[in-house]
Structures are given as C-alpha cells and as structure tokens.
C-alpha cells in the first residue's frame, strides 16, 4: 500500500518545528528516522496531513553530559549513541542494550528519541530509560517541561506527550559507583522485537528490574537481592502482576517463565558487573 497524501516540511530550527506543531495540532507528525513511522504511513495506520522532519535541526543532534546524566537530542540516531556508549563508562546499560535494537541498517536511521516516542512495549530504549530512572524534556511553543520516564508511558503505544509537544531530548542518568548494569532479551531472531527483555540495576543492598514485552508498557520494580528468603516470591509475584497475554509469538505462561529465568539471570549478571 502507499501512504495517504501528506505535506512535508524540513525544519531548520527548533522554533520552526514548534510553530508547525502548534499550527497543525494532531494533524502533524514528527518525522525522525522514519523506521516506525514510514511503515505505519504505508499501511495507513497513520494518516497525518503534515510531516515535520527534525533531522536537520542542528540543536537537536547533540549528546551532552549534564548534571542529571547524558542528554540525547531528538536527532541522535541509535548507531551514534551505541558508538558513544561503548566508549563512555557512564552508559553501561545502553552499551549492552543498543546492539539488540533492530539491525545495523535500522540503527543507522532510527533515533533514540523516536523509539521512546513510539513507545512500543517491547522496545529496548524505553525500557532502559525507565529502568535507569531517566527523564524526557518536552517543549511546546510557549513552555517546556521535564517528566520522569515513569510518568511518560501510559498505555499500549500511548504516552503523556501532547500533540503539539516536541520531545526535545531524553536524559539517561550516568552510572553510579558500586552499581552494576545488565541487559538480556529473548526474541525469535536477533533484531526482532523482544518477546521478553530485562534490564537490571544492582547495588549491594537491592536491585531494580525492568521488564519489556509483557505488559502494555515497560515496567520496573525494586526487588530484594537473590539469596534473600523473599527473592523468589517477589520475582514470581512480579511475573504474575505483569498480566501476560497469549499472542502469535508466545504464550502468557512462556512469558511469565521468561520473566522469572531471564530476570534472575539479568540480576545476577548486574551484581557480578558492579564497579
Ligand atoms: C526491520 C526493523 C526492525 C526493528 N527492530 C526493532 C527492535 O528490535 N527494537 C526496537 O526497539 N525497535 C526496532 N525497530 C524500530 C526502530 O528502532 C525505530 O527506529 C524506532 O522505533 C523509531 O525511531 P525513528 O527515529 O525511526 O522514529 P520515526 O519512525 O520517525 O517516528 C516514530 C514515532 O515517534 C514520533 N516521534 C519521533 N521523534 C519524535 C520527537 N522528537 N518528539 C515527538 N514525537 C516523535 C513520530 O511522530 C512517530 O509517531 C525496528 C524497525 C525496523 C524497520
């Protein structure tokens, strides 16, 4: 199928993006890497009247270290952040997770922020942002706001972003001393979306386990350390609380079992990786 007709603008600066969003409201869509949006247009799952291309806005193409962590602009492609993360010890979780995102070809086009905006519940980057306790910087023509990832994902591919807001950047908190980070996933083939993905952050006193691919949104929960008498019960309860469902790719029972096994393995790896 071919997309429904639409207008296209290549924005030169952030204000131009915001002006178009303000004018067109829910008739406009931001075009980033196009790796999710273009297929949706072709299948007519999205029929915007206007696409606002943000990939030529210089101010959105930066990766910057701030007090809150590593801030990644809306125009930063996944391949660039992966290249950065493997050399920057402040981003160990992303260094482990980004190779699981699609293929080299899709990472060369797709953006980090585009994936987070798209909010697929199986996607790796929203899961990492949530598990690390990251934030999103959103901007409307007249005001800007920052919200925690924990408040951004509100339902199946639904987010707290308003129609006229640009996600200007996302901020991943930097790695902390004495903390370990690990990422694992199971998919049908490498490069496919995860059936279950787990991200773990571990310290000497406790662990945080993020799970993607099971509930409608990525989720995160604090758990006791493996070896504590209540660890198995807590992990099992988490697996049940995610309310897994059967679909074409896996049964609910298989997903729950993956949360228990992959969850434990990921946590143990994070504990071993503590710096
Ligand atoms: C073959 C294939 C395999 C893939 N496998 C995986 C995988 O394993 N894991 C995974 O996570 N993803 C996977 N993807 C998706 C890929 O990661 C996409 O790049 C990503 O989901 C969207 O990023 P994008 O920059 O291409 O965004 P686009 O497709 O351009 O946009 C996606 C959505 O986000 C909105 N948007 C984009 N940027 C902004 C912004 N700054 N502010 C507000 N809204 C914005 C757009 O309007 C659109 O609704 C795969 C894609 C393909 C084609």
PDB file of C-alpha atoms and ligand atoms in Angstrom:
ATOM      1  CA  UNK A   1       0.000   0.000   0.000  1.00  0.00           C
ATOM      2  CA  UNK A   2       1.015   3.613  -0.434  1.00  0.00           C
ATOM      3  CA  UNK A   3       0.671   6.355   2.194  1.00  0.00           C
ATOM      4  CA  UNK A   4      -2.254   8.752   2.099  1.00  0.00           C
ATOM      5  CA  UNK A   5      -1.139  12.154   0.712  1.00  0.00           C
ATOM      6  CA  UNK A   6       0.681  14.416   3.164  1.00  0.00           C
ATOM      7  CA  UNK A   7       2.723  17.625   3.171  1.00  0.00           C
ATOM      8  CA  UNK A   8       6.373  17.532   4.230  1.00  0.00           C
ATOM      9  CA  UNK A   9       8.474  20.256   5.815  1.00  0.00           C
ATOM     10  CA  UNK A  10      12.171  20.062   6.614  1.00  0.00           C
ATOM     11  CA  UNK A  11      12.529  22.243   9.701  1.00  0.00           C
ATOM     12  CA  UNK A  12      15.712  24.314  10.005  1.00  0.00           C
ATOM     13  CA  UNK A  13      15.443  25.092  13.710  1.00  0.00           C
ATOM     14  CA  UNK A  14      13.527  24.128  16.809  1.00  0.00           C
ATOM     15  CA  UNK A  15      11.177  27.114  16.692  1.00  0.00           C
ATOM     16  CA  UNK A  16      10.094  26.135  13.197  1.00  0.00           C
ATOM     17  CA  UNK A  17       9.270  22.613  14.432  1.00  0.00           C
ATOM     18  CA  UNK A  18       7.235  24.031  17.310  1.00  0.00           C
ATOM     19  CA  UNK A  19       5.405  26.524  15.081  1.00  0.00           C
ATOM     20  CA  UNK A  20       4.320  23.749  12.690  1.00  0.00           C
ATOM     21  CA  UNK A  21       3.189  21.538  15.569  1.00  0.00           C
ATOM     22  CA  UNK A  22       1.249  24.435  17.079  1.00  0.00           C
ATOM     23  CA  UNK A  23      -0.466  25.228  13.793  1.00  0.00           C
ATOM     24  CA  UNK A  24      -1.312  21.689  12.675  1.00  0.00           C
ATOM     25  CA  UNK A  25      -2.078  20.131  16.099  1.00  0.00           C
ATOM     26  CA  UNK A  26      -2.983  16.454  15.870  1.00  0.00           C
ATOM     27  CA  UNK A  27      -2.748  16.599  12.060  1.00  0.00           C
ATOM     28  CA  UNK A  28       1.054  16.808  12.270  1.00  0.00           C
ATOM     29  CA  UNK A  29       3.605  14.073  12.994  1.00  0.00           C
ATOM     30  CA  UNK A  30       7.270  14.483  13.649  1.00  0.00           C
ATOM     31  CA  UNK A  31       9.455  12.521  11.239  1.00  0.00           C
ATOM     32  CA  UNK A  32      12.698  11.357  12.832  1.00  0.00           C
ATOM     33  CA  UNK A  33      14.433   8.231  11.445  1.00  0.00           C
ATOM     34  CA  UNK A  34      11.197   7.051   9.837  1.00  0.00           C
ATOM     35  CA  UNK A  35      11.831   3.403  10.788  1.00  0.00           C
ATOM     36  CA  UNK A  36       8.466   3.049  12.524  1.00  0.00           C
ATOM     37  CA  UNK A  37       6.519   5.975  11.096  1.00  0.00           C
ATOM     38  CA  UNK A  38       7.103   5.242   7.400  1.00  0.00           C
ATOM     39  CA  UNK A  39       5.807   1.650   7.633  1.00  0.00           C
ATOM     40  CA  UNK A  40       2.808   2.994   9.579  1.00  0.00           C
ATOM     41  CA  UNK A  41       2.149   5.535   6.813  1.00  0.00           C
ATOM     42  CA  UNK A  42       2.473   2.853   4.149  1.00  0.00           C
ATOM     43  CA  UNK A  43      -0.018   0.632   5.968  1.00  0.00           C
ATOM     44  CA  UNK A  44      -2.236   3.671   6.539  1.00  0.00           C
ATOM     45  CA  UNK A  45      -2.159   3.095  10.272  1.00  0.00           C
ATOM     46  CA  UNK A  46      -1.230   6.789  10.442  1.00  0.00           C
ATOM     47  CA  UNK A  47      -2.605   9.452   8.081  1.00  0.00           C
ATOM     48  CA  UNK A  48      -1.102  12.774   9.152  1.00  0.00           C
ATOM     49  CA  UNK A  49      -1.647  15.819   6.948  1.00  0.00           C
ATOM     50  CA  UNK A  50       1.866  17.088   7.695  1.00  0.00           C
ATOM     51  CA  UNK A  51       5.247  15.520   8.437  1.00  0.00           C
ATOM     52  CA  UNK A  52       7.754  17.750  10.220  1.00  0.00           C
ATOM     53  CA  UNK A  53      11.276  16.444   9.613  1.00  0.00           C
ATOM     54  CA  UNK A  54      13.508  17.223  12.616  1.00  0.00           C
ATOM     55  CA  UNK A  55      16.686  15.540  11.381  1.00  0.00           C
ATOM     56  CA  UNK A  56      18.245  18.734  10.001  1.00  0.00           C
ATOM     57  CA  UNK A  57      17.897  20.771  13.193  1.00  0.00           C
ATOM     58  CA  UNK A  58      21.453  21.142  14.444  1.00  0.00           C
ATOM     59  CA  UNK A  59      20.488  21.899  18.067  1.00  0.00           C
ATOM     60  CA  UNK A  60      18.658  18.556  18.327  1.00  0.00           C
ATOM     61  CA  UNK A  61      21.600  16.459  17.187  1.00  0.00           C
ATOM     62  CA  UNK A  62      23.699  16.677  20.361  1.00  0.00           C
ATOM     63  CA  UNK A  63      24.762  14.191  23.014  1.00  0.00           C
ATOM     64  CA  UNK A  64      25.724  16.169  26.127  1.00  0.00           C
ATOM     65  CA  UNK A  65      26.817  15.359  29.667  1.00  0.00           C
ATOM     66  CA  UNK A  66      24.708  17.284  32.191  1.00  0.00           C
ATOM     67  CA  UNK A  67      24.341  17.109  35.970  1.00  0.00           C
ATOM     68  CA  UNK A  68      21.345  14.804  35.529  1.00  0.00           C
ATOM     69  CA  UNK A  69      23.151  12.436  33.152  1.00  0.00           C
ATOM     70  CA  UNK A  70      23.713  12.024  29.427  1.00  0.00           C
ATOM     71  CA  UNK A  71      21.260  14.090  27.449  1.00  0.00           C
ATOM     72  CA  UNK A  72      20.427  12.737  23.987  1.00  0.00           C
ATOM     73  CA  UNK A  73      18.807  15.094  21.473  1.00  0.00           C
ATOM     74  CA  UNK A  74      15.861  14.184  19.254  1.00  0.00           C
ATOM     75  CA  UNK A  75      18.049  13.901  16.162  1.00  0.00           C
ATOM     76  CA  UNK A  76      20.577  11.429  17.596  1.00  0.00           C
ATOM     77  CA  UNK A  77      20.499   8.146  15.751  1.00  0.00           C
ATOM     78  CA  UNK A  78      20.735   4.842  17.631  1.00  0.00           C
ATOM     79  CA  UNK A  79      24.034   3.873  15.938  1.00  0.00           C
ATOM     80  CA  UNK A  80      25.644   7.101  17.162  1.00  0.00           C
ATOM     81  CA  UNK A  81      24.565   6.562  20.757  1.00  0.00           C
ATOM     82  CA  UNK A  82      25.784   2.952  20.619  1.00  0.00           C
ATOM     83  CA  UNK A  83      29.140   4.156  19.361  1.00  0.00           C
ATOM     84  CA  UNK A  84      29.215   6.700  22.209  1.00  0.00           C
ATOM     85  CA  UNK A  85      28.054   4.243  24.882  1.00  0.00           C
ATOM     86  CA  UNK A  86      30.691   1.596  24.156  1.00  0.00           C
ATOM     87  CA  UNK A  87      33.358   4.264  24.796  1.00  0.00           C
ATOM     88  CA  UNK A  88      31.699   6.044  27.731  1.00  0.00           C
ATOM     89  CA  UNK A  89      31.692   4.128  31.044  1.00  0.00           C
ATOM     90  CA  UNK A  90      28.755   6.279  32.196  1.00  0.00           C
ATOM     91  CA  UNK A  91      26.334   4.390  29.906  1.00  0.00           C
ATOM     92  CA  UNK A  92      26.908   0.665  30.553  1.00  0.00           C
ATOM     93  CA  UNK A  93      23.246  -0.338  30.249  1.00  0.00           C
ATOM     94  CA  UNK A  94      22.886   1.289  26.827  1.00  0.00           C
ATOM     95  CA  UNK A  95      26.151  -0.250  25.651  1.00  0.00           C
ATOM     96  CA  UNK A  96      24.611  -3.643  26.417  1.00  0.00           C
ATOM     97  CA  UNK A  97      21.062  -2.955  25.186  1.00  0.00           C
ATOM     98  CA  UNK A  98      21.511  -0.997  21.944  1.00  0.00           C
ATOM     99  CA  UNK A  99      23.021  -3.905  19.950  1.00  0.00           C
ATOM    100  CA  UNK A 100      19.651  -5.656  20.466  1.00  0.00           C
ATOM    101  CA  UNK A 101      17.720  -2.846  18.746  1.00  0.00           C
ATOM    102  CA  UNK A 102      16.843  -3.962  15.222  1.00  0.00           C
ATOM    103  CA  UNK A 103      19.752  -4.229  12.793  1.00  0.00           C
ATOM    104  CA  UNK A 104      22.767  -2.069  11.893  1.00  0.00           C
ATOM    105  CA  UNK A 105      20.731  -0.682   8.985  1.00  0.00           C
ATOM    106  CA  UNK A 106      17.757   0.364  11.160  1.00  0.00           C
ATOM    107  CA  UNK A 107      20.061   1.748  13.891  1.00  0.00           C
ATOM    108  CA  UNK A 108      21.781   3.886  11.252  1.00  0.00           C
ATOM    109  CA  UNK A 109      18.455   5.601  10.547  1.00  0.00           C
ATOM    110  CA  UNK A 110      16.330   5.245  13.700  1.00  0.00           C
ATOM    111  CA  UNK A 111      16.695   7.721  16.559  1.00  0.00           C
ATOM    112  CA  UNK A 112      16.782   7.067  20.288  1.00  0.00           C
ATOM    113  CA  UNK A 113      14.051   9.620  20.963  1.00  0.00           C
ATOM    114  CA  UNK A 114      11.916   8.308  18.066  1.00  0.00           C
ATOM    115  CA  UNK A 115      11.878   4.862  19.649  1.00  0.00           C
ATOM    116  CA  UNK A 116      10.921   6.314  23.036  1.00  0.00           C
ATOM    117  CA  UNK A 117       8.191   8.483  21.439  1.00  0.00           C
ATOM    118  CA  UNK A 118       6.850   5.452  19.558  1.00  0.00           C
ATOM    119  CA  UNK A 119       6.613   3.583  22.909  1.00  0.00           C
ATOM    120  CA  UNK A 120       6.467   0.016  21.660  1.00  0.00           C
ATOM    121  CA  UNK A 121       6.205  -2.092  24.848  1.00  0.00           C
ATOM    122  CA  UNK A 122       8.906  -4.481  23.534  1.00  0.00           C
ATOM    123  CA  UNK A 123      11.398  -1.770  22.603  1.00  0.00           C
ATOM    124  CA  UNK A 124      14.751  -1.669  24.372  1.00  0.00           C
ATOM    125  CA  UNK A 125      15.351   2.090  24.668  1.00  0.00           C
ATOM    126  CA  UNK A 126      12.137   2.980  26.551  1.00  0.00           C
ATOM    127  CA  UNK A 127      12.933   0.093  28.923  1.00  0.00           C
ATOM    128  CA  UNK A 128      16.449   1.393  29.590  1.00  0.00           C
ATOM    129  CA  UNK A 129      15.239   4.952  30.171  1.00  0.00           C
ATOM    130  CA  UNK A 130      12.612   3.728  32.632  1.00  0.00           C
ATOM    131  CA  UNK A 131      14.896   1.303  34.487  1.00  0.00           C
ATOM    132  CA  UNK A 132      17.587   3.943  34.934  1.00  0.00           C
ATOM    133  CA  UNK A 133      15.037   6.463  36.225  1.00  0.00           C
ATOM    134  CA  UNK A 134      15.600   8.786  33.255  1.00  0.00           C
ATOM    135  CA  UNK A 135      13.648  11.848  32.168  1.00  0.00           C
ATOM    136  CA  UNK A 136      12.227  13.383  28.987  1.00  0.00           C
ATOM    137  CA  UNK A 137      12.472  17.042  28.050  1.00  0.00           C
ATOM    138  CA  UNK A 138       9.334  18.130  26.179  1.00  0.00           C
ATOM    139  CA  UNK A 139       8.765  21.504  24.597  1.00  0.00           C
ATOM    140  CA  UNK A 140       5.631  23.260  23.439  1.00  0.00           C
ATOM    141  CA  UNK A 141       5.705  26.607  21.590  1.00  0.00           C
ATOM    142  CA  UNK A 142       5.323  28.541  24.842  1.00  0.00           C
ATOM    143  CA  UNK A 143       6.531  26.243  27.595  1.00  0.00           C
ATOM    144  CA  UNK A 144       8.945  23.433  28.353  1.00  0.00           C
ATOM    145  CA  UNK A 145       8.625  20.625  30.868  1.00  0.00           C
ATOM    146  CA  UNK A 146      10.646  17.669  32.067  1.00  0.00           C
ATOM    147  CA  UNK A 147       8.917  14.469  33.118  1.00  0.00           C
ATOM    148  CA  UNK A 148      10.198  11.185  34.534  1.00  0.00           C
ATOM    149  CA  UNK A 149      10.017   8.171  32.219  1.00  0.00           C
ATOM    150  CA  UNK A 150       7.821   6.549  34.890  1.00  0.00           C
ATOM    151  CA  UNK A 151       5.063   9.060  34.012  1.00  0.00           C
ATOM    152  CA  UNK A 152       5.557   9.054  30.244  1.00  0.00           C
ATOM    153  CA  UNK A 153       4.365   5.584  29.179  1.00  0.00           C
ATOM    154  CA  UNK A 154       0.644   5.430  29.840  1.00  0.00           C
ATOM    155  CA  UNK A 155      -0.661   2.554  27.671  1.00  0.00           C
ATOM    156  CA  UNK A 156      -0.029   0.419  24.590  1.00  0.00           C
ATOM    157  CA  UNK A 157       1.983   2.833  22.388  1.00  0.00           C
ATOM    158  CA  UNK A 158       0.366   5.732  24.247  1.00  0.00           C
ATOM    159  CA  UNK A 159       2.339   8.407  26.063  1.00  0.00           C
ATOM    160  CA  UNK A 160       1.905  11.572  28.110  1.00  0.00           C
ATOM    161  CA  UNK A 161       3.146  13.705  25.188  1.00  0.00           C
ATOM    162  CA  UNK A 162       0.686  16.319  23.964  1.00  0.00           C
ATOM    163  CA  UNK A 163       0.017  16.599  20.199  1.00  0.00           C
ATOM    164  CA  UNK A 164       1.814  19.927  19.939  1.00  0.00           C
ATOM    165  CA  UNK A 165       4.852  18.903  22.013  1.00  0.00           C
ATOM    166  CA  UNK A 166       8.273  18.019  20.689  1.00  0.00           C
ATOM    167  CA  UNK A 167      10.364  15.599  22.720  1.00  0.00           C
ATOM    168  CA  UNK A 168      13.486  17.674  22.581  1.00  0.00           C
ATOM    169  CA  UNK A 169      15.745  15.182  24.346  1.00  0.00           C
ATOM    170  CA  UNK A 170      15.891  12.371  26.862  1.00  0.00           C
ATOM    171  CA  UNK A 171      18.349  12.099  29.759  1.00  0.00           C
ATOM    172  CA  UNK A 172      19.864   8.804  30.871  1.00  0.00           C
ATOM    173  CA  UNK A 173      21.317   9.031  34.420  1.00  0.00           C
ATOM    174  CA  UNK A 174      25.038   8.227  34.473  1.00  0.00           C
ATOM    175  CA  UNK A 175      26.309   5.002  36.047  1.00  0.00           C
ATOM    176  CA  UNK A 176      26.890   5.216  39.788  1.00  0.00           C
ATOM    177  CA  UNK A 177      29.849   3.777  41.712  1.00  0.00           C
ATOM    178  CA  UNK A 178      29.185   0.370  43.276  1.00  0.00           C
ATOM    179  CA  UNK A 179      26.333  -0.299  40.875  1.00  0.00           C
ATOM    180  CA  UNK A 180      26.073  -2.983  38.178  1.00  0.00           C
ATOM    181  CA  UNK A 181      24.010  -2.916  34.982  1.00  0.00           C
ATOM    182  CA  UNK A 182      22.880  -5.773  32.736  1.00  0.00           C
ATOM    183  CA  UNK A 183      20.516  -6.343  29.825  1.00  0.00           C
ATOM    184  CA  UNK A 184      19.188  -9.549  28.304  1.00  0.00           C
ATOM    185  CA  UNK A 185      16.373 -10.434  25.970  1.00  0.00           C
ATOM    186  CA  UNK A 186      14.750 -13.319  24.154  1.00  0.00           C
ATOM    187  CA  UNK A 187      13.330 -12.821  20.665  1.00  0.00           C
ATOM    188  CA  UNK A 188      12.545 -15.133  17.785  1.00  0.00           C
ATOM    189  CA  UNK A 189      15.592 -13.932  15.825  1.00  0.00           C
ATOM    190  CA  UNK A 190      18.286 -11.392  16.595  1.00  0.00           C
ATOM    191  CA  UNK A 191      16.982  -7.981  15.503  1.00  0.00           C
ATOM    192  CA  UNK A 192      13.354  -8.856  16.169  1.00  0.00           C
ATOM    193  CA  UNK A 193      11.432  -7.054  18.859  1.00  0.00           C
ATOM    194  CA  UNK A 194      11.833  -8.822  22.217  1.00  0.00           C
ATOM    195  CA  UNK A 195       9.385 -11.443  23.440  1.00  0.00           C
ATOM    196  CA  UNK A 196      10.731 -10.536  26.874  1.00  0.00           C
ATOM    197  CA  UNK A 197      13.521  -8.049  27.631  1.00  0.00           C
ATOM    198  CA  UNK A 198      15.062  -7.477  31.065  1.00  0.00           C
ATOM    199  CA  UNK A 199      17.237  -4.611  32.282  1.00  0.00           C
ATOM    200  CA  UNK A 200      18.726  -4.692  35.774  1.00  0.00           C
ATOM    201  CA  UNK A 201      20.443  -2.175  38.022  1.00  0.00           C
ATOM    202  CA  UNK A 202      22.060  -3.740  41.102  1.00  0.00           C
ATOM    203  CA  UNK A 203      23.744  -2.400  44.223  1.00  0.00           C
ATOM    204  CA  UNK A 204      24.964  -4.199  47.348  1.00  0.00           C
ATOM    205  CA  UNK A 205      21.580  -3.635  49.009  1.00  0.00           C
ATOM    206  CA  UNK A 206      18.967  -4.172  46.324  1.00  0.00           C
ATOM    207  CA  UNK A 207      18.100  -4.485  42.660  1.00  0.00           C
ATOM    208  CA  UNK A 208      15.786  -2.802  40.198  1.00  0.00           C
ATOM    209  CA  UNK A 209      14.427  -4.988  37.402  1.00  0.00           C
ATOM    210  CA  UNK A 210      12.837  -3.524  34.273  1.00  0.00           C
ATOM    211  CA  UNK A 211      10.753  -5.788  32.044  1.00  0.00           C
ATOM    212  CA  UNK A 212       9.638  -5.118  28.471  1.00  0.00           C
ATOM    213  CA  UNK A 213       7.489  -7.125  26.080  1.00  0.00           C
ATOM    214  CA  UNK A 214       5.000  -8.437  28.628  1.00  0.00           C
ATOM    215  CA  UNK A 215       2.701  -5.652  29.850  1.00  0.00           C
ATOM    216  CA  UNK A 216       1.322  -2.844  27.637  1.00  0.00           C
ATOM    217  CA  UNK A 217       4.108  -0.576  28.847  1.00  0.00           C
ATOM    218  CA  UNK A 218       7.645  -1.181  30.081  1.00  0.00           C
ATOM    219  CA  UNK A 219       7.650  -1.715  33.834  1.00  0.00           C
ATOM    220  CA  UNK A 220      10.194  -1.572  36.640  1.00  0.00           C
ATOM    221  CA  UNK A 221      10.202  -2.911  40.193  1.00  0.00           C
ATOM    222  CA  UNK A 222      12.557  -2.876  43.170  1.00  0.00           C
ATOM    223  CA  UNK A 223      13.392  -6.409  44.337  1.00  0.00           C
ATOM    224  CA  UNK A 224      15.379  -7.952  47.193  1.00  0.00           C
ATOM    225  CA  UNK A 225      18.792  -9.442  46.451  1.00  0.00           C
ATOM    226  CA  UNK A 226      18.902 -13.011  45.099  1.00  0.00           C
ATOM    227  CA  UNK A 227      19.619 -15.259  48.063  1.00  0.00           C
ATOM    228  CA  UNK A 228      17.246 -13.312  50.325  1.00  0.00           C
ATOM    229  CA  UNK A 229      14.423 -15.544  51.551  1.00  0.00           C
ATOM    230  CA  UNK A 230      11.779 -13.439  49.800  1.00  0.00           C
ATOM    231  CA  UNK A 231      13.550 -13.051  46.407  1.00  0.00           C
ATOM    232  CA  UNK A 232      11.876 -15.931  44.548  1.00  0.00           C
ATOM    233  CA  UNK A 233       8.422 -14.945  45.796  1.00  0.00           C
ATOM    234  CA  UNK A 234       8.982 -11.295  44.844  1.00  0.00           C
ATOM    235  CA  UNK A 235      10.146 -12.199  41.321  1.00  0.00           C
ATOM    236  CA  UNK A 236       7.290 -14.652  40.852  1.00  0.00           C
ATOM    237  CA  UNK A 237       4.785 -12.031  42.017  1.00  0.00           C
ATOM    238  CA  UNK A 238       6.276  -9.520  39.550  1.00  0.00           C
ATOM    239  CA  UNK A 239       5.908 -12.067  36.715  1.00  0.00           C
ATOM    240  CA  UNK A 240       2.218 -12.573  37.574  1.00  0.00           C
ATOM    241  CA  UNK A 241       1.486  -8.873  38.096  1.00  0.00           C
ATOM    242  CA  UNK A 242       2.585  -8.096  34.524  1.00  0.00           C
ATOM    243  CA  UNK A 243      -0.616  -9.777  33.352  1.00  0.00           C
ATOM    244  CA  UNK A 244       0.975 -11.506  30.336  1.00  0.00           C
ATOM    245  CA  UNK A 245      -1.262 -12.466  27.421  1.00  0.00           C
ATOM    246  CA  UNK A 246      -1.042 -15.105  24.694  1.00  0.00           C
ATOM    247  CA  UNK A 247      -0.221 -13.798  21.239  1.00  0.00           C
ATOM    248  CA  UNK A 248       1.240 -15.028  17.930  1.00  0.00           C
ATOM    249  CA  UNK A 249       4.769 -15.002  19.319  1.00  0.00           C
ATOM    250  CA  UNK A 250       4.434 -16.613  22.751  1.00  0.00           C
ATOM    251  CA  UNK A 251       2.005 -17.817  25.375  1.00  0.00           C
ATOM    252  CA  UNK A 252       1.423 -15.908  28.599  1.00  0.00           C
ATOM    253  CA  UNK A 253       2.871 -18.847  30.532  1.00  0.00           C
ATOM    254  CA  UNK A 254       6.094 -18.788  28.482  1.00  0.00           C
ATOM    255  CA  UNK A 255       6.456 -15.047  29.025  1.00  0.00           C
ATOM    256  CA  UNK A 256       5.984 -15.425  32.808  1.00  0.00           C
ATOM    257  CA  UNK A 257       8.615 -18.160  32.876  1.00  0.00           C
ATOM    258  CA  UNK A 258      10.986 -15.943  30.887  1.00  0.00           C
ATOM    259  CA  UNK A 259      10.499 -13.107  33.378  1.00  0.00           C
ATOM    260  CA  UNK A 260      11.470 -15.491  36.197  1.00  0.00           C
ATOM    261  CA  UNK A 261      14.505 -17.057  34.452  1.00  0.00           C
ATOM    262  CA  UNK A 262      15.775 -14.143  32.379  1.00  0.00           C
ATOM    263  CA  UNK A 263      15.004 -11.771  35.262  1.00  0.00           C
ATOM    264  CA  UNK A 264      17.145 -13.791  37.670  1.00  0.00           C
ATOM    265  CA  UNK A 265      19.994 -14.167  35.136  1.00  0.00           C
ATOM    266  CA  UNK A 266      19.980 -10.449  34.357  1.00  0.00           C
ATOM    267  CA  UNK A 267      20.016  -9.504  38.040  1.00  0.00           C
ATOM    268  CA  UNK A 268      22.870 -11.915  38.762  1.00  0.00           C
ATOM    269  CA  UNK A 269      24.851 -10.522  35.843  1.00  0.00           C
ATOM    270  CA  UNK A 270      24.268  -6.961  37.085  1.00  0.00           C
ATOM    271  CA  UNK A 271      25.534  -7.951  40.540  1.00  0.00           C
ATOM    272  CA  UNK A 272      28.665  -9.500  39.004  1.00  0.00           C
ATOM    273  CA  UNK A 273      29.279  -6.322  36.958  1.00  0.00           C
ATOM    274  CA  UNK A 274      29.274  -3.942  39.951  1.00  0.00           C
ATOM    275  CA  UNK A 275      32.153  -1.497  39.634  1.00  0.00           C
TER     276      UNK A 275
HETATM  277  C1  LIG B   1      13.250  -4.146  10.477  1.00  0.00           C
HETATM  278  C2  LIG B   1      13.084  -3.346  11.745  1.00  0.00           C
HETATM  279  C3  LIG B   1      13.426  -3.940  12.945  1.00  0.00           C
HETATM  280  C4  LIG B   1      13.274  -3.205  14.130  1.00  0.00           C
HETATM  281  N1  LIG B   1      13.601  -3.817  15.308  1.00  0.00           N
HETATM  282  C5  LIG B   1      13.498  -3.111  16.449  1.00  0.00           C
HETATM  283  C6  LIG B   1      13.867  -3.700  17.704  1.00  0.00           C
HETATM  284  O1  LIG B   1      14.310  -4.837  17.781  1.00  0.00           O
HETATM  285  N2  LIG B   1      13.726  -2.940  18.814  1.00  0.00           N
HETATM  286  C7  LIG B   1      13.251  -1.644  18.767  1.00  0.00           C
HETATM  287  O2  LIG B   1      13.141  -1.004  19.807  1.00  0.00           O
HETATM  288  N3  LIG B   1      12.901  -1.072  17.604  1.00  0.00           N
HETATM  289  C8  LIG B   1      13.024  -1.775  16.463  1.00  0.00           C
HETATM  290  N4  LIG B   1      12.653  -1.173  15.279  1.00  0.00           N
HETATM  291  C9  LIG B   1      12.115   0.209  15.312  1.00  0.00           C
HETATM  292  C10 LIG B   1      13.261   1.221  15.238  1.00  0.00           C
HETATM  293  O3  LIG B   1      14.046   1.158  16.418  1.00  0.00           O
HETATM  294  C11 LIG B   1      12.761   2.648  15.063  1.00  0.00           C
HETATM  295  O4  LIG B   1      13.873   3.372  14.678  1.00  0.00           O
HETATM  296  C12 LIG B   1      12.154   3.366  16.242  1.00  0.00           C
HETATM  297  O5  LIG B   1      11.087   2.666  16.806  1.00  0.00           O
HETATM  298  C13 LIG B   1      11.591   4.720  15.833  1.00  0.00           C
HETATM  299  O6  LIG B   1      12.599   5.648  15.687  1.00  0.00           O
HETATM  300  P1  LIG B   1      12.629   6.598  14.426  1.00  0.00           P
HETATM  301  O7  LIG B   1      13.689   7.611  14.686  1.00  0.00           O
HETATM  302  O8  LIG B   1      12.757   5.788  13.196  1.00  0.00           O
HETATM  303  O9  LIG B   1      11.214   7.322  14.540  1.00  0.00           O
HETATM  304  P2  LIG B   1      10.093   7.583  13.458  1.00  0.00           P
HETATM  305  O10 LIG B   1       9.717   6.309  12.793  1.00  0.00           O
HETATM  306  O11 LIG B   1      10.464   8.714  12.588  1.00  0.00           O
HETATM  307  O12 LIG B   1       8.916   8.053  14.445  1.00  0.00           O
HETATM  308  C14 LIG B   1       8.273   7.143  15.300  1.00  0.00           C
HETATM  309  C15 LIG B   1       7.161   7.879  16.071  1.00  0.00           C
HETATM  310  O13 LIG B   1       7.712   8.762  17.036  1.00  0.00           O
HETATM  311  C16 LIG B   1       7.303  10.101  16.790  1.00  0.00           C
HETATM  312  N5  LIG B   1       8.470  10.938  17.089  1.00  0.00           N
HETATM  313  C17 LIG B   1       9.735  10.754  16.633  1.00  0.00           C
HETATM  314  N6  LIG B   1      10.547  11.669  17.164  1.00  0.00           N
HETATM  315  C18 LIG B   1       9.796  12.454  17.970  1.00  0.00           C
HETATM  316  C19 LIG B   1      10.089  13.569  18.814  1.00  0.00           C
HETATM  317  N7  LIG B   1      11.310  14.074  18.919  1.00  0.00           N
HETATM  318  N8  LIG B   1       9.077  14.116  19.521  1.00  0.00           N
HETATM  319  C20 LIG B   1       7.824  13.612  19.421  1.00  0.00           C
HETATM  320  N9  LIG B   1       7.487  12.556  18.655  1.00  0.00           N
HETATM  321  C21 LIG B   1       8.470  11.981  17.928  1.00  0.00           C
HETATM  322  C22 LIG B   1       6.899  10.131  15.323  1.00  0.00           C
HETATM  323  O14 LIG B   1       5.989  11.180  15.048  1.00  0.00           O
HETATM  324  C23 LIG B   1       6.275   8.758  15.176  1.00  0.00           C
HETATM  325  O15 LIG B   1       4.968   8.762  15.693  1.00  0.00           O
HETATM  326  C24 LIG B   1      12.791  -1.861  14.095  1.00  0.00           C
HETATM  327  C25 LIG B   1      12.464  -1.268  12.869  1.00  0.00           C
HETATM  328  C26 LIG B   1      12.614  -1.987  11.698  1.00  0.00           C
HETATM  329  C27 LIG B   1      12.261  -1.320  10.398  1.00  0.00           C
END
